[in-house]
Structures are given as C-alpha cells and as structure tokens.
Short mmCIF file of C-alpha atoms and ligand atoms in Angstrom, two decimals:
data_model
loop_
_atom_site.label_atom_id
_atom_site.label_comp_id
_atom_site.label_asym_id
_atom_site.label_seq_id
_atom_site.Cartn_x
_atom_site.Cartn_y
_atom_site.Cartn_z
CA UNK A 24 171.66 25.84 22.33
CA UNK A 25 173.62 26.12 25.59
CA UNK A 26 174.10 22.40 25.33
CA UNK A 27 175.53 22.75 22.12
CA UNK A 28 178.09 25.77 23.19
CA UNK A 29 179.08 24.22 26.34
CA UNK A 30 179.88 20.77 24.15
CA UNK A 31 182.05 22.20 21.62
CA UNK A 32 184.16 24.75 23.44
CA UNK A 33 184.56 22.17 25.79
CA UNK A 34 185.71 19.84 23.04
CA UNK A 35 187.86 22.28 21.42
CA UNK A 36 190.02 23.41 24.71
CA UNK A 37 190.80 19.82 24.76
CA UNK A 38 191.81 18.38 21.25
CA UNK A 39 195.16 17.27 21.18
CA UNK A 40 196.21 18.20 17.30
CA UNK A 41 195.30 20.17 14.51
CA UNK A 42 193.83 17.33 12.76
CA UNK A 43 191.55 16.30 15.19
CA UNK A 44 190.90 20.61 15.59
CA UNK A 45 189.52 20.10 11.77
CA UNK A 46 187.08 17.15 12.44
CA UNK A 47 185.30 19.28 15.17
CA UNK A 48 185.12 22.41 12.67
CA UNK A 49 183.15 20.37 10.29
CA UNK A 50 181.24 18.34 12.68
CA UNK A 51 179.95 22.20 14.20
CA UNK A 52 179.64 24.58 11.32
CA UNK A 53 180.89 22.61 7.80
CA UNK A 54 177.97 22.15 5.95
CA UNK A 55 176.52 19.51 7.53
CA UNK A 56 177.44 20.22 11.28
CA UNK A 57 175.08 20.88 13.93
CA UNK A 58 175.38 24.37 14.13
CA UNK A 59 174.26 24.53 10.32
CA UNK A 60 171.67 21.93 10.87
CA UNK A 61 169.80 24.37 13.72
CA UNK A 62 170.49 27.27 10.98
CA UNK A 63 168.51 25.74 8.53
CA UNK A 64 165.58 24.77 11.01
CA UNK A 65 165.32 29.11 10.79
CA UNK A 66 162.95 28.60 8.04
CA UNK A 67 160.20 26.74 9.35
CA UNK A 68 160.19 29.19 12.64
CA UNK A 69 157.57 32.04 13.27
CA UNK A 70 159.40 35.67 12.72
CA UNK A 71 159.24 36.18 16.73
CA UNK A 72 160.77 33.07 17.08
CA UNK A 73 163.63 33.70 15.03
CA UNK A 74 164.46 36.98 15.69
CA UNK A 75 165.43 35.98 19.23
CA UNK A 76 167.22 32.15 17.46
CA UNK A 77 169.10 33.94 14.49
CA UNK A 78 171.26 36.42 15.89
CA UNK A 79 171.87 33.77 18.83
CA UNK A 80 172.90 30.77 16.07
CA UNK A 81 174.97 33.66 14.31
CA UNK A 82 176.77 34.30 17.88
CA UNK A 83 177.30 31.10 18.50
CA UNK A 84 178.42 29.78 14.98
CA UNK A 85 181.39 33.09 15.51
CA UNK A 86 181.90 31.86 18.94
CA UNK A 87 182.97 28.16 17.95
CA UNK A 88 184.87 29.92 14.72
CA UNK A 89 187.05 32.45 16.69
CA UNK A 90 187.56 29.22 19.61
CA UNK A 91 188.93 27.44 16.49
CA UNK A 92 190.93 30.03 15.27
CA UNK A 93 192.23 30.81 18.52
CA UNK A 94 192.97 26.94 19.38
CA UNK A 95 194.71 26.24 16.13
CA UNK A 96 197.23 29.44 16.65
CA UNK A 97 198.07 27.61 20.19
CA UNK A 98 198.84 24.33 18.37
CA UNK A 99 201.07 26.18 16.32
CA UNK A 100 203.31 27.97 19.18
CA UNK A 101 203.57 24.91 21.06
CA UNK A 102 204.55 22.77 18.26
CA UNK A 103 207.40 25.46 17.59
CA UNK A 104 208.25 25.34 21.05
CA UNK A 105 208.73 21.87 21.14
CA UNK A 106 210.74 22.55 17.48
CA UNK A 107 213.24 25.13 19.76
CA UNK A 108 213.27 22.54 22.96
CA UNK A 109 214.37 19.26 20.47
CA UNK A 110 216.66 20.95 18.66
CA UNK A 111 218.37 23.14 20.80
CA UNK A 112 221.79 23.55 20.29
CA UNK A 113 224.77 24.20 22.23
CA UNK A 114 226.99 26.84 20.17
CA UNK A 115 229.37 27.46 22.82
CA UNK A 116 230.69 23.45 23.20
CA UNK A 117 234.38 22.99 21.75
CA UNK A 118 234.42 21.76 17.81
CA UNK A 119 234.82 18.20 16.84
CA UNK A 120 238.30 17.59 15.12
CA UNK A 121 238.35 15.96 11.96
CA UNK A 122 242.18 13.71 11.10
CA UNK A 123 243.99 15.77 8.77
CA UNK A 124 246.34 14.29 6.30
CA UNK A 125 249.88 16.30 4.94
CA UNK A 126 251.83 16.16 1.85
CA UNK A 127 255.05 14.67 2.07
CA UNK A 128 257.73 16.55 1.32
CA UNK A 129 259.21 14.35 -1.23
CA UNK A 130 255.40 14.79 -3.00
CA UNK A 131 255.93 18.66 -2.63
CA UNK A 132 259.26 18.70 -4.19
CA UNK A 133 258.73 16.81 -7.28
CA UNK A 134 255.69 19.05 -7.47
CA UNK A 135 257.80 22.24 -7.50
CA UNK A 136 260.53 20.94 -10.07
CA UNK A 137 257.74 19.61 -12.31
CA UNK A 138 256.56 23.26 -12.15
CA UNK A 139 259.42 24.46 -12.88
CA UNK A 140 261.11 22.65 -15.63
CA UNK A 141 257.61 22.55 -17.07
CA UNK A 142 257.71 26.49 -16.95
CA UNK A 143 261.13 25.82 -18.82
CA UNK A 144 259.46 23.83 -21.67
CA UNK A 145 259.90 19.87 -19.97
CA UNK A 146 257.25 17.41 -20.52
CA UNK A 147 257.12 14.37 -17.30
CA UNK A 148 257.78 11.00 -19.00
CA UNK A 149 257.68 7.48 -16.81
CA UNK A 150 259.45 4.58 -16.70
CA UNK A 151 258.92 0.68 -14.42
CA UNK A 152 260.26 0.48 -11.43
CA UNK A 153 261.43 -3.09 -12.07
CA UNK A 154 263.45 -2.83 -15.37
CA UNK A 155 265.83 -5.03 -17.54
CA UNK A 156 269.35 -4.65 -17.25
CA UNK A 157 269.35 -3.70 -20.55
CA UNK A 158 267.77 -0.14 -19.78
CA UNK A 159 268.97 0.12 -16.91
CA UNK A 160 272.64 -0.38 -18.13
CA UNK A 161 273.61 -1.36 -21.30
CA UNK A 162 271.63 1.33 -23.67
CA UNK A 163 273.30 3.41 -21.01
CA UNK A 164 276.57 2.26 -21.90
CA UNK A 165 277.63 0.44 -18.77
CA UNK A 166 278.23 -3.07 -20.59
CA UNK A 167 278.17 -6.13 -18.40
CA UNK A 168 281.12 -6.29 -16.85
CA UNK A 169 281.67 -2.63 -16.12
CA UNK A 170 283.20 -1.52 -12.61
CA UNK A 171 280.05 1.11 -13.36
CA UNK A 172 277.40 -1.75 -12.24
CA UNK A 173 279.66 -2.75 -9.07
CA UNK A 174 278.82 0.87 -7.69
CA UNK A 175 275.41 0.68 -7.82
CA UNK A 176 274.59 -2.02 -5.17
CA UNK A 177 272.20 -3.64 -7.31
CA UNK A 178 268.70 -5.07 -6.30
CA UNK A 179 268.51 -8.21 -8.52
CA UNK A 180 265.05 -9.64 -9.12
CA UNK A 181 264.94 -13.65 -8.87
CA UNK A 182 265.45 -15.82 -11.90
CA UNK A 183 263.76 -19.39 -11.65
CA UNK A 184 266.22 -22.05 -11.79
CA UNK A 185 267.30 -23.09 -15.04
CA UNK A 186 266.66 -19.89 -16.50
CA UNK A 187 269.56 -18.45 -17.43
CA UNK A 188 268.86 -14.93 -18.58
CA UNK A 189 269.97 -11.84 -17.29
CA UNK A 190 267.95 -11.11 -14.02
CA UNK A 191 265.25 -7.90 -13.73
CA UNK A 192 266.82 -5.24 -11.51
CA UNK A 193 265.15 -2.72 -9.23
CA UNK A 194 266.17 0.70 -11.30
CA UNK A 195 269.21 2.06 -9.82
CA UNK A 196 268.53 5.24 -11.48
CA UNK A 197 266.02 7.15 -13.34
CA UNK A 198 268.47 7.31 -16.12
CA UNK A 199 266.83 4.56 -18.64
CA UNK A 200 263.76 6.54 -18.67
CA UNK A 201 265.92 8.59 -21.08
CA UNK A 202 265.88 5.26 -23.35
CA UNK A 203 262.28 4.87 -23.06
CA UNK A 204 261.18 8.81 -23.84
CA UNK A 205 263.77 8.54 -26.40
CA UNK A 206 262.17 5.73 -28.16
CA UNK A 207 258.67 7.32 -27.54
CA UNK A 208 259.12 10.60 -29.24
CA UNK A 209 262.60 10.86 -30.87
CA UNK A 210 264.60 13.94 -31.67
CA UNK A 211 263.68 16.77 -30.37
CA UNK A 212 262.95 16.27 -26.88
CA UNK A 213 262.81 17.93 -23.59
CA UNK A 214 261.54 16.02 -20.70
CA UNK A 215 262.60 15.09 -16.54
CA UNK A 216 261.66 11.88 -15.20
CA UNK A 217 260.52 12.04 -11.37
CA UNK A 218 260.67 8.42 -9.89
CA UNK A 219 261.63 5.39 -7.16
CA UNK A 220 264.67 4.31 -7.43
CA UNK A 221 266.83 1.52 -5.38
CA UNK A 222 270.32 0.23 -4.35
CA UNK A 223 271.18 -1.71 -1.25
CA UNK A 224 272.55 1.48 1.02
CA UNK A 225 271.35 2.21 4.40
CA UNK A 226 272.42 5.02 6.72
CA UNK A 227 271.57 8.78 7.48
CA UNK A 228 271.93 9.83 3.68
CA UNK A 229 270.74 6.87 2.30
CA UNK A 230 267.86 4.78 1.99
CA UNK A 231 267.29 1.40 -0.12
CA UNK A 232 264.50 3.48 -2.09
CA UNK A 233 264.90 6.79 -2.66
CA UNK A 234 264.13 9.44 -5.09
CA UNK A 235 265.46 11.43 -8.34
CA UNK A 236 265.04 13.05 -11.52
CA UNK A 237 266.39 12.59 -14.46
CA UNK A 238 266.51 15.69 -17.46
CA UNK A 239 267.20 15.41 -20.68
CA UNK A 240 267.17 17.72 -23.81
CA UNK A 241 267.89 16.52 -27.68
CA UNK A 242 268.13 18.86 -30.30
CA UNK A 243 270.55 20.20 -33.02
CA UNK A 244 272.96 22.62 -31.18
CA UNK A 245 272.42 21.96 -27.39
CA UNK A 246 275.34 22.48 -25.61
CA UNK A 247 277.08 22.62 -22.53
CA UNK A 248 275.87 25.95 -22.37
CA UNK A 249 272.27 25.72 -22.19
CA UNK A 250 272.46 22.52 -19.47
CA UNK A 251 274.94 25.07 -17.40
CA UNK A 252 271.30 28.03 -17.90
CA UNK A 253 268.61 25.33 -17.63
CA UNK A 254 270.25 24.16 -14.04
CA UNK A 255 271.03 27.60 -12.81
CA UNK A 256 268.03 28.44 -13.85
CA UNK A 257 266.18 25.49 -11.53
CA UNK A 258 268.30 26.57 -8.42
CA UNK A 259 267.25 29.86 -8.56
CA UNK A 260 263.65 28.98 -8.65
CA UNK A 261 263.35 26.32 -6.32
CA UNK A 262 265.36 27.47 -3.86
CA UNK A 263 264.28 31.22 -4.51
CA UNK A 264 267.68 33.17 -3.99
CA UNK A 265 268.46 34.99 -7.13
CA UNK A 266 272.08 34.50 -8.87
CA UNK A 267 272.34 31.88 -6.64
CA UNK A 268 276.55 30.49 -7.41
CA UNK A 269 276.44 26.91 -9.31
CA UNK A 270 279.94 24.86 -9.53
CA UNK A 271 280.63 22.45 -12.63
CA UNK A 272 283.47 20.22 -11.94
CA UNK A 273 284.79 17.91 -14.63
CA UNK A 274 283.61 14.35 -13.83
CA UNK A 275 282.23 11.12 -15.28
CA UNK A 276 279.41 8.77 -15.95
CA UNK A 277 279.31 6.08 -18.54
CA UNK A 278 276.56 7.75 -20.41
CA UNK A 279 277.62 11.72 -20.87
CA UNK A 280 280.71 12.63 -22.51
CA UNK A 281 281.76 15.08 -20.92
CA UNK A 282 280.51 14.86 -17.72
CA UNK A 283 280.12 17.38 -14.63
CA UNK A 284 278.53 16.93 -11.16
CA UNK A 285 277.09 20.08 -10.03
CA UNK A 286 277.67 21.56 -6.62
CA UNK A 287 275.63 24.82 -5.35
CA UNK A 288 277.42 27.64 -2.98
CA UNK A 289 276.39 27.22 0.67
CA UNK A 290 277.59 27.51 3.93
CA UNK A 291 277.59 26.23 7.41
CA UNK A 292 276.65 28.05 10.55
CA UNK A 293 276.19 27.22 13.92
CA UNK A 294 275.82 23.80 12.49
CA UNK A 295 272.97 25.05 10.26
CA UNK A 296 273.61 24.61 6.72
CA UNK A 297 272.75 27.78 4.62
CA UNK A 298 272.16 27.65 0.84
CA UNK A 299 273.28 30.24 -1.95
CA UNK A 300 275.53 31.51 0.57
CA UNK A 301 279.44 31.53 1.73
CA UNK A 302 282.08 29.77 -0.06
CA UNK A 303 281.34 26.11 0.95
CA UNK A 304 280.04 23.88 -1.77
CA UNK A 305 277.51 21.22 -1.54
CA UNK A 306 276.52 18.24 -4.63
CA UNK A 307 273.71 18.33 -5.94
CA UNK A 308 273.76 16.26 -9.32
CA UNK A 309 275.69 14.37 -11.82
CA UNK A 310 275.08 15.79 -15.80
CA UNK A 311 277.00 16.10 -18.89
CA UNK A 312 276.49 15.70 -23.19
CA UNK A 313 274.64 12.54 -23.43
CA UNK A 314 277.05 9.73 -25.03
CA UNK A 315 276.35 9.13 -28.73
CA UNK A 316 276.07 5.65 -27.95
CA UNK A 317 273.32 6.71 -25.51
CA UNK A 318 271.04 8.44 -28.40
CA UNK A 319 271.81 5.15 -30.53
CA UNK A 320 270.22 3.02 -27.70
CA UNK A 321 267.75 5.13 -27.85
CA UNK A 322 266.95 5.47 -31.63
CA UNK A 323 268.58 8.48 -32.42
CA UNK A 324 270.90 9.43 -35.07
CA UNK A 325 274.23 10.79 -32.88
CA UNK A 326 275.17 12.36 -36.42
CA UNK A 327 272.34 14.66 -36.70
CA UNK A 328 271.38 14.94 -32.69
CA UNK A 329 273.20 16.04 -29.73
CA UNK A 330 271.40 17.03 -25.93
CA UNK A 331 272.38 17.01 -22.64
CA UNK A 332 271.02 15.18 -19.58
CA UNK A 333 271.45 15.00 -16.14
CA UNK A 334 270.26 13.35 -12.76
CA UNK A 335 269.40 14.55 -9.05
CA UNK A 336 268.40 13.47 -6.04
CA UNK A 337 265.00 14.27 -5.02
CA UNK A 338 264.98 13.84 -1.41
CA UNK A 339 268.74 15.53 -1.28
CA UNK A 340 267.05 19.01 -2.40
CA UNK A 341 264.07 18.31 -0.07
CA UNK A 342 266.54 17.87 2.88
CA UNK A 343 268.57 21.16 1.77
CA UNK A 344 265.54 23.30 1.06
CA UNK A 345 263.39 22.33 4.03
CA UNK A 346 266.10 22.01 6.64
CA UNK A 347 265.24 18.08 7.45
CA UNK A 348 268.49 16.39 9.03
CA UNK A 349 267.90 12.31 8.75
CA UNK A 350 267.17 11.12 5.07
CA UNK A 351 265.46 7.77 7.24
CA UNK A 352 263.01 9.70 8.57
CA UNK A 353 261.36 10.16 5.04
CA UNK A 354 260.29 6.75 5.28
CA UNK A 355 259.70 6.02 8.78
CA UNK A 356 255.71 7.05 8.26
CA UNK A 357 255.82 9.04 11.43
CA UNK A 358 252.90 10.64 11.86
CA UNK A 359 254.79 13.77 14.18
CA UNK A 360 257.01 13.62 11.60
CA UNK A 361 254.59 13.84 8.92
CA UNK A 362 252.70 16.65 11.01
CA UNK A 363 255.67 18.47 11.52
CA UNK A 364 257.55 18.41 7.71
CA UNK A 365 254.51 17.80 5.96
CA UNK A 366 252.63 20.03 3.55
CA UNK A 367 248.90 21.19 3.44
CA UNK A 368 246.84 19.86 0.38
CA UNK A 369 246.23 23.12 -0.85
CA UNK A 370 249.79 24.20 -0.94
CA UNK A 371 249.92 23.84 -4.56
CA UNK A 372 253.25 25.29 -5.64
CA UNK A 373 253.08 27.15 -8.72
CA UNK A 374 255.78 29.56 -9.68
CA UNK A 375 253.46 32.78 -9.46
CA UNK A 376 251.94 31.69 -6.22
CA UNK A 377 255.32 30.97 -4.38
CA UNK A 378 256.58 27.10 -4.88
CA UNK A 379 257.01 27.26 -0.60
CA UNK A 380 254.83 28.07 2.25
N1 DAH B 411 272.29 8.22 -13.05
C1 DAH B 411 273.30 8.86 -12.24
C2 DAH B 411 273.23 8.31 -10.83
O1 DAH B 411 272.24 7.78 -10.45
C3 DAH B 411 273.07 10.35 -12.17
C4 DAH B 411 273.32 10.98 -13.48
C5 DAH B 411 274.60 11.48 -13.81
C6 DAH B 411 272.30 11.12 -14.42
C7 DAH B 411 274.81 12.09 -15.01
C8 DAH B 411 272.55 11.71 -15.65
C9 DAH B 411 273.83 12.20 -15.93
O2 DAH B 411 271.60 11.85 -16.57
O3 DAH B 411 274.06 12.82 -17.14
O4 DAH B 411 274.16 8.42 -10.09
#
C-alpha cells in the first residue's frame, strides 16, 4: 500500500496539465483504478484483517483525492499567471494616431445654404457639368452672337472634324439648371442649384472651376419683394449677424428683367475685412425677375407665371465668412491647408445647432 501512495503522489506532483491530472484520477480511484481494485479485495479478507486495511484504503483513497484537488487548483493559478504575464499591457505608452480627414470648406458651405434655403421652403435640383450651349445660353437668352458669351471665357468641348454642330461647353454658370428644374416640375417652383462651374480665369479671386448657386422661385405674384426677404433672409443666417444691411443696385443679365447684383455692408480694418458692419460694401450676387423668355425656354407660360432667380458664388461667401485670403488655395489639396480651414465630419450645420463651429 505504501508502494501504491508513494507512486501516485509522486505522479501527481509531477503531471504537467490538467488533462493528464484526469487520467491519473481514474487510473487511482475511478472505478476501475487501483485504489478501487484493493477496495474490493475487502470482501474476501478476515474481519481482523480488514479492520486494520479499510480505514487505511479509505485514508489513502482521500489522500490521492485532496493531492488531486490540491494539484488541479495549482494548474489553475499558474495558467492565469501565465494569462497576466502574455498579455500584459502597457497603459501608460503614448496612443497610436489614426489620419484624420476634414471637410472642405466649400463642402461646409453648400451644406449650410442647403440648410438654409431648405428651412426657407427650396428643394436642391442638379444639372451636367458638361452642357449644350443651348442651356447654357440660349434658353437663357444670350443668343449666339451675344457680347454676353464673350464674357464668360468659355471652356469649349472638342467637336470631331467635319462635325459642324455647336460644340459642348463646360457650364459657365449654374444658371441652366433653372431650364432643367423648370422642365422637371413646372410652375410652381422653389429650388437652388449648388454646383462646378468653369471659365478660363486664373488669379487670387479666380479659379478655372469654381463654385455657385443658383435660386429660383416661380409662382403667381413673386416679386421683387420677396427675392429682396428670401436674400436678406440667407445673409442673416449664414453669416449670423441679425439685420445684417443688403444693397440692390440696378444692373443686368440677359436672363432677369430687371436685374440687381447684391452687395452686403462690411468694412475693412487693419486690413481685416469685417462683415455686416461699417459703410463699405462688398458683391455678393447677381439676381433679378427671371426674363419671360427664360420661363418659355423652360416650359412655362410667362402669361400666367412670374419668379425671381438669382446666382452666387460659393467659394466667395466661404472666403468672407471664414476669413480665407487666396481663392487658389481651395484647390491646391494642401493638406496644412486642409488641416487648418477644414471642417470636422461631425460638424453638421443645421440651423438649431449653429451652421459654424
Ligand atoms: N449666372 C450669372 C453669372 O454666373 C449669375 C446670375 C445673375 C444668376 C443673375 C442669376 C441671375 O440667376 O438672376 O454671372
């Protein structure tokens, strides 16, 4: 019996896993182990004899139990130690940083006037970038040999030789997307059209693609009036100064009869251009009655119909509102510049939640 002791503590202070823990358990006391084996050879003994083997067996069988019990709990803690010591980790060492994009500000501002305008009742309608001259000038009434077309330093797509019609143009303007909505949905209509546009122009206000949007409203008593509300009505909101002063000075465009361009009150100090401010006067837009030829183009009876429309420049407003100096850098893809005018993705503006940082 001391054979037997001596083998399986032995045995059990040097198994390696739990595993190999179980196979001794069974091979000592599971049914068929040794230990069980000597308990059932209790029967054929004399009562002498096994009052001195049966309480000796019972030790013994409780001996190899608790050693099992006791070596399994060690398995345990040193398999959780080794848990703690492989996958220790150092809580203290700097973060890891991750590239961060920005919004560009040109993407921020036609977020905020699509907020706005669509707080005013404006739907966004689209238009191609490459058009036909038709849109982009006649149903506009600029007809083909208008000084009109000479101002716009015209991007002309390529014909193929031979082929003698009119060429494609890079839009000069978002203004034939008032053709297109007009065909669309008719009389009434409110919408703006946010978009690319192009002219061959290059220096620190101007870019060969830049950006506007065109408004328009159609019904059967707008006026002057309500262009003159809707636009005050924009400045105030985007660039957040109540009562800021507007300025409608007689102008003209082909397609609005009559015609205004738009300035807003600012001033300059220190070289640093202020906004809703002073008496100096800054441009902003070009607007007017659209021309009944214009709603004709477009499908719409002049006789019954009358709206307004007007157009803006996109990246102008972004300049004035954010304080950026060079239009060029817009385009440059500067990532400091980027960092530095850029927005962050969850600046969403909405016109409860502020439409600026
Ligand atoms: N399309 C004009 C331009 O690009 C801007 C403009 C002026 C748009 C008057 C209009 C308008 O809708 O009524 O210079």
């Amino acid at each position: 019996m001391d054979a037997l002791r001596q083998k399986y503590i032995d045995a059990i202070a040097n198994v390696a896993d739990e595993s190999a823990l179980e196979d001794l358990r069974v091979a000592a006391v599971g049914k068929k182990g040794e230990v069980s084996l000597k308990m059932r050879e209790l029967g054929k003994m004399t009562p002498e004899e096994r009052q001195v083997a049966g309480p000796k067996l019972n030790a013994l069988k409780d001996e190899i139990n608790s050693a099992i019990a006791a070596k399994k709990a060690a398995l345990a803690d040193a398999a959780l130690d080794e848990r703690l010591r492989s996958e220790w980790l150092d809580v203290t060492l700097p973060a890891r940083t991750r590239p961060r994009g920005t919004i560009h500000p040109v993407s921020q501002v036609t977020e905020e006037v699509s907020a706005i305008f669509a707080d005013m009742g404006f739907k966004v309608a689209e238009g191609p970038q490459i058009e036909n001259d038709w849109y982009n000038f006649d149903a506009l009434n600029i007809p083909p040999h208008h000084p009109a077309r000479q101002e716009f330093d015209t991007f002309y797509m390529n014909r193929a030789e031979g082929d003698d019609r009119p060429p494609h143009v890079l839009r000069t303007h978002t203004s034939p997307v008032q053709i297109r909505a007009m065909e669309k949905t008719g009389a009434p209509i409110r919408v703006i059209a946010p978009g690319r546009v192009y002219r061959s122009d290059y220096d620190q206000t101007h870019t060969p693609m830049f950006h506007q949007v065109e408004g328009m409203a159609i019904g059967k008593d707008i006026s002057m009036a309500n262009l003159k509300w809707v636009l005050e009505e924009f400045f105030a909101a985007f660039f957040e100064i109540d009562g800021i002063k507007t300025r409608f000075r007689a102008s003209h465009f082909p397609f609005t009869e009559p015609s205004a361009e738009v300035d807003i009150q600012c001033s300059w100090v220190d070289g640093q251009l202020r906004i809703g401010e002073g008496d100096g006067w800054m441009e902003v837009l070009g607007s007017g009655m659209m021309h009944p030829k214009v709603l004709q183009a477009g499908g719409i009876d002049p006789d019954k119909w009358q709206g307004f429309a007007f157009g803006m420049g996109i990246d102008r407003i972004a300049m004035l509102k954010y304080g950026i100096p060079d239009l060029r850098a817009f385009f440059d893809s500067d990532l400091r510049w980027l960092r530095h005018y850029g927005f962050g993705a969850l600046d969403m503006p909405t016109l409860h939640g502020g439409l600026s940082r």
